Amino acid sequence: MGTTRRRSPRRLLGVLAATATAFTLFAAAPTAGAADTTGTATATTRSADTAARTLSTSTPVVFVHGYTGNASNWVTAMSVFRASGWSSSNLFAYEYNSYGNNITNAQGLATYVNTVKARTGASKVAIVNHSMGGLVSQYYLKVLGGNTSVSHLASIAGANHGTTYAGACLIYTTCQQMYPGSSFISQISAGDETPGDTKYATWYSACDGIIIPYTSTRLDGATNNNVVCQTHIGYLTDTVVLGQIARFVAS
């Protein structure tokens, strides 16, 4: 009988280990290539997403207060917009004479928007208004042709079709213009209420108490958001609604 040579257990384990290593390297090579491709695609997607976010929050925003209001009305709103990605240098508050004439106020808004565009280098701005600021904004966009300079318009409890509450201050021209059926209201509501390529949205509530009827805020052709219950002044510190508006302007 011949003698059969037996490999030592140590040598046999070494051969098996070498074979397993070779198999692992061979199988892993394509996988590594796929991982690299996926990583590049993911990085590209993230880069595109970042660019989109930067672009959407780079639009300057002009806030337009209501009757007897001022820039301080927008402290919370600006905070919400900054938290949503806006730079403070792109947030502006237009102030006007609440007791003057809304035609003059709209003309002042036109000048202010041009100043903001020149300062920021932007071709368009977004406008966020409250209460009587809706009249000022609508006159600017519709009658003065400002829609070509406005990407988004958000009207918060805007007196867009007037409010009977203005009957309490009819000694002022602005309140006369804000009363339902005024020639001013007729001018901004006749025909297309949402002209141009501007995106329009409104927020209104049955709990408003100042805009009467509360549906006066709605604009034909706009995205009209019925808030379950919010007071006229309460909107100015309502971070939920203001967050919705920031997302709308970023869209």
XYZ file of C-alpha atoms in Angstrom:
251
model
C 0.000 0.000 0.000
C 1.159 3.547 -0.798
C 1.417 6.136 1.926
C -1.070 9.050 1.683
C 0.407 12.454 2.589
C -1.791 14.436 4.910
C -1.650 18.203 4.978
C -1.253 19.669 8.377
C -4.343 21.441 9.767
C -2.369 24.696 9.895
C -1.460 24.535 6.194
C -5.028 23.613 5.215
C -6.433 26.574 7.119
C -3.936 28.841 5.383
C -5.071 27.700 1.932
C -8.721 28.159 2.822
C -8.060 31.618 4.205
C -6.212 32.687 1.067
C -9.037 31.377 -1.132
C -11.669 33.173 0.928
C -9.682 36.410 0.782
C -9.358 36.231 -2.988
C -13.082 35.548 -3.365
C -13.963 38.457 -1.096
C -11.770 40.906 -3.013
C -13.175 39.734 -6.341
C -16.771 40.052 -5.170
C -16.185 43.387 -3.437
C -14.693 45.154 -6.444
C -17.966 45.771 -8.336
C -19.709 46.632 -5.085
C -17.174 49.335 -4.320
C -17.694 50.793 -7.764
C -21.460 50.913 -7.212
C -20.972 52.552 -3.827
C -18.842 55.263 -5.375
C -21.507 55.949 -8.019
C -24.255 56.115 -5.418
C -22.171 58.433 -3.295
C -21.600 60.774 -6.225
C -25.283 60.761 -7.105
C -26.227 61.466 -3.501
C -23.741 64.312 -3.305
C -25.076 65.746 -6.559
C -28.660 65.509 -5.293
C -27.759 67.194 -2.032
C -25.938 69.911 -3.922
C -28.974 70.489 -6.143
C -31.274 70.561 -3.120
C -29.028 73.080 -1.396
C -28.941 75.248 -4.505
C -32.740 75.118 -4.762
C -33.141 76.142 -1.130
C -30.651 78.962 -1.555
C -32.419 80.190 -4.674
C -35.916 80.050 -3.176
C -34.967 81.968 -0.031
C -32.860 84.556 -1.808
C -35.889 86.532 -3.005
C -36.104 89.820 -1.086
C -39.312 90.135 0.924
C -41.121 93.456 1.412
C -43.592 93.543 4.307
C -46.457 96.061 4.083
C -48.261 96.874 7.340
C -51.924 97.722 7.868
C -53.860 100.770 9.058
C -51.968 102.576 11.884
C -49.251 99.900 11.705
C -45.497 100.200 11.275
C -42.352 98.141 10.729
C -42.480 96.747 14.284
C -45.532 94.699 13.255
C -43.199 92.361 11.380
C -40.715 91.421 14.120
C -42.121 87.890 14.509
C -42.589 87.418 10.762
C -38.988 88.367 10.047
C -37.835 85.965 12.746
C -39.822 83.159 11.100
C -38.400 84.016 7.676
C -34.846 84.046 9.038
C -35.458 80.636 10.597
C -36.673 79.483 7.171
C -33.407 80.481 5.504
C -33.671 84.173 4.659
C -30.861 86.573 5.370
C -31.751 89.705 7.358
C -30.335 91.702 4.447
C -33.209 90.435 2.266
C -36.047 91.357 4.630
C -37.582 94.836 4.354
C -40.527 96.686 5.887
C -42.251 99.449 3.931
C -43.889 102.174 6.006
C -46.507 104.622 4.759
C -48.975 107.244 5.975
C -52.080 105.475 7.294
C -54.071 108.728 7.208
C -53.091 109.922 3.745
C -54.094 108.398 0.416
C -53.593 104.782 -0.628
C -52.790 105.825 -4.180
C -49.861 107.827 -2.853
C -48.979 104.923 -0.556
C -48.951 102.534 -3.531
C -46.740 104.897 -5.490
C -44.396 104.976 -2.510
C -44.386 101.174 -2.481
C -43.383 101.172 -6.151
C -40.426 103.422 -5.363
C -39.506 101.309 -2.351
C -39.552 98.056 -4.364
C -37.288 99.620 -6.988
C -34.891 100.649 -4.220
C -34.866 97.114 -2.803
C -34.227 95.631 -6.245
C -31.337 98.029 -6.827
C -29.843 97.301 -3.411
C -30.095 93.512 -3.656
C -29.630 93.036 -7.385
C -32.841 90.991 -7.524
C -35.165 91.204 -10.504
C -38.258 90.585 -8.351
C -39.363 90.791 -4.730
C -42.063 89.042 -2.732
C -44.681 91.100 -0.895
C -46.338 90.095 2.369
C -49.115 92.459 3.467
C -51.575 92.799 6.332
C -54.984 94.509 6.522
C -55.029 97.827 4.625
C -51.626 96.866 3.258
C -53.638 94.654 0.927
C -55.137 97.733 -0.754
C -51.736 99.386 -1.106
C -50.265 96.202 -2.576
C -53.154 95.478 -4.950
C -53.085 99.000 -6.360
C -49.346 98.713 -6.904
C -49.526 95.321 -8.623
C -52.648 95.916 -10.695
C -52.933 99.622 -11.470
C -49.254 100.593 -11.405
C -48.079 97.401 -13.141
C -46.010 96.244 -10.185
C -46.821 92.568 -10.833
C -43.816 92.434 -13.181
C -41.571 93.111 -10.181
C -43.316 90.759 -7.725
C -42.811 86.979 -7.662
C -45.213 86.231 -4.784
C -47.923 88.157 -2.987
C -49.183 86.926 0.390
C -52.140 88.822 1.824
C -52.813 88.299 5.530
C -56.325 89.437 6.483
C -56.075 91.929 3.641
C -58.903 94.430 3.200
C -58.840 93.516 -0.471
C -62.561 94.090 -1.043
C -62.976 96.532 1.806
C -64.324 96.288 5.344
C -67.346 97.942 6.929
C -65.171 98.466 10.009
C -63.617 101.378 8.099
C -66.862 103.260 8.759
C -65.362 104.225 12.105
C -62.642 106.378 10.524
C -64.205 107.850 7.380
C -62.707 111.260 8.144
C -59.522 109.877 6.548
C -59.142 109.255 2.811
C -57.540 105.870 3.403
C -60.599 104.683 5.342
C -62.954 106.033 2.684
C -60.987 104.003 0.142
C -61.137 100.936 2.413
C -64.926 100.992 2.721
C -66.727 98.365 0.552
C -68.003 99.784 -2.728
C -65.560 102.700 -2.853
C -64.194 103.753 -6.226
C -60.774 102.621 -5.030
C -62.048 99.104 -4.252
C -63.893 98.993 -7.585
C -60.708 99.872 -9.434
C -58.536 97.167 -7.895
C -61.201 94.445 -8.009
C -62.481 94.990 -11.558
C -61.400 92.352 -14.055
C -58.397 90.191 -13.192
C -57.664 90.363 -9.463
C -54.424 88.417 -9.780
C -52.662 89.828 -12.853
C -49.374 88.691 -14.343
C -47.162 85.749 -13.436
C -47.152 86.621 -9.747
C -48.187 83.811 -7.381
C -51.000 85.024 -5.099
C -52.196 83.606 -1.772
C -54.426 84.901 1.023
C -55.072 83.940 4.654
C -58.434 84.822 6.197
C -60.558 83.785 9.181
C -64.121 84.077 10.471
C -62.611 85.105 13.830
C -60.913 88.169 12.280
C -63.273 90.773 13.763
C -61.878 93.710 11.746
C -62.250 92.600 8.129
C -66.032 92.521 7.692
C -67.073 90.438 5.909
C -64.049 88.249 6.613
C -64.215 86.775 3.098
C -63.236 90.206 1.768
C -59.619 89.047 1.845
C -60.115 86.380 -0.812
C -58.831 87.099 -4.317
C -60.105 85.406 -7.464
C -57.263 83.368 -8.921
C -55.319 83.170 -5.649
C -54.726 80.266 -3.285
C -57.139 81.294 -0.512
C -56.430 79.758 2.898
C -59.266 79.689 5.420
C -57.687 79.759 8.893
C -59.905 78.031 11.465
C -59.846 80.870 14.001
C -57.434 83.785 14.220
C -57.931 87.411 15.203
C -56.918 90.288 12.974
C -53.881 91.261 15.047
C -53.184 87.693 16.148
C -51.860 86.833 12.693
C -48.816 89.019 13.296
C -47.513 86.623 15.963
C -48.982 83.388 14.589
C -45.826 81.422 13.787
C -47.831 78.598 12.183
C -49.457 80.876 9.601
C -46.257 82.878 9.151
C -44.401 79.616 8.542
C -46.936 78.707 5.857
C -46.362 82.090 4.246
C -42.580 81.623 4.306
C -42.992 78.258 2.577
C -45.327 79.810 0.026
C -42.831 82.555 -0.792
C -40.060 79.940 -1.057
C -42.107 77.890 -3.556
